[in-house]
Amino acid sequence: MASWISMTEACKLLGVQPQTIYAYVSRGKLEVMPDPADTRRRLYRAEDVAGLARRKQAGRKHETLAANTLFGSEPSIPTALSAFSRGRPYYRGRDAVRMARTATLEDAAQLLWGAEHAVDFTCMASLRSGKPGRGAAFAALASLAAAGHSTGGRLTRVLHAESQDLVGRLANAFGASPGHEPLHLRFAKGWKQPAKVADLLRTALVLLADHELTSSAFAARIAASTGASLPACLLAGLTTLSGPLHGDASGRVRALFSEVERLGEDQVLAHHLSNGLSLAGFGHHLYPDGDPRAAALLALFEPPKVIARFIAKVTKLTGLQPNIDVALAAMAAHHRLPADAAFGLFATARSVGLLAHSLEQLGTAQVIRPRGRYVGPVPEALGA
């Protein structure tokens, strides 16, 4: 059985501050669990800490660095945008789950961007052709990226204005109705949903706005560090977000729910458990006690009965709680939202965070320069 150590012990062994421990946890490099003696505290797997300490020691040798890491050390990019504490996400020190009770995505953007004035995602442009969805969104963004201007030499307020326009256009491409209303109302109107659902969409958008240094935020920051245009930075982040192991995980959950509705929850659950298959959307390495974003969203509506039974049985048999991807897929199923709605909400909301990371990276005036070591066959031109 694994041994567990306190935050103080982990920091001492690694020679780091608590913020670095949180970063290791967020990237899945360090497993965490509640302290049985005090649920307000967390314990960290000693074996993981020892492994990180060994890598840190080995990292002093350049050859080991080049062979085993992206930069020659653990990627470490300081950010003031979001963080995790006691199993909850925070935006610039504000509890994101509490904020989602009343705030809009526009409010979250003003906070994350550090904007002096209220953010307005008004966009009157509608799709000229084609169906709303990721195809339209990526095509529109690629076109803007191709003609976009470098971020160099431009005032922050100008970049904020461009960021507002980008988020508004992205939302419209996913089916939001053009107009001057807050985004959640425009999504509800475009998807022909009542005011009650609009408020549910508002909550989801705020909960999804940012989540520390994810792979998509990292990609956006790399693009920003080169001086790429804001549309290009956003496109770099969103293409990374579109992977099924990241922002499109709700698509895997939707496929799982389709099996449940077709075959029944008992048969699907028995198949996965007897074959040792993971269940998409359950468990989260950052939230061992359960994803508070999912809990907040699921508390606002009743999922379809067969899905609700499935969620309850998975939790009982595995101990794993549903994460935000389950909540999004269940919400989309319950309200019969468009097929790409869950990803559309995720992409639109997270575009706020991706742009915030891009803007923050610009403020560092540093170019992120990954390096690696060639390990393939000797090129003929160089000889044997």
Coordinates of N, CA and C in Angstrom, one line a residue, residues 41 68 89 154 166 178 207 214 267 292 300 365 382:
R41 N -7.1 19.0 4.9 CA -5.7 18.8 4.5 C -5.7 17.8 3.4
N68 N 14.7 13.3 -21.9 CA 13.5 13.0 -21.1 C 12.5 14.1 -20.9
P89 N -11.5 25.2 -7.9 CA -10.8 26.1 -8.8 C -11.0 27.5 -8.4
R154 N 1.1 46.7 -30.0 CA -0.3 47.0 -29.9 C -0.7 47.2 -28.4
L166 N -13.4 38.1 -31.1 CA -13.1 36.7 -31.4 C -14.0 35.8 -30.7
P178 N -26.8 36.0 -33.3 CA -26.2 37.3 -33.3 C -27.0 38.3 -32.5
L207 N -18.0 28.2 -15.4 CA -17.2 27.1 -14.8 C -16.1 26.6 -15.7
T214 N -3.4 24.0 -18.8 CA -3.7 22.8 -19.5 C -2.9 22.8 -20.8
Q267 N -25.8 -3.5 -18.3 CA -25.0 -4.2 -19.3 C -23.8 -3.4 -19.7
P292 N -16.0 19.7 -8.3 CA -17.0 20.7 -7.8 C -17.7 21.4 -9.0
L300 N -28.4 21.6 -10.9 CA -29.3 22.5 -11.4 C -30.3 21.9 -12.4
A365 N 7.1 39.0 -22.3 CA 8.1 39.3 -23.3 C 9.1 38.2 -23.5
L382 N 25.4 13.1 -43.4 CA 26.4 13.3 -42.3 C 27.4 12.1 -42.3

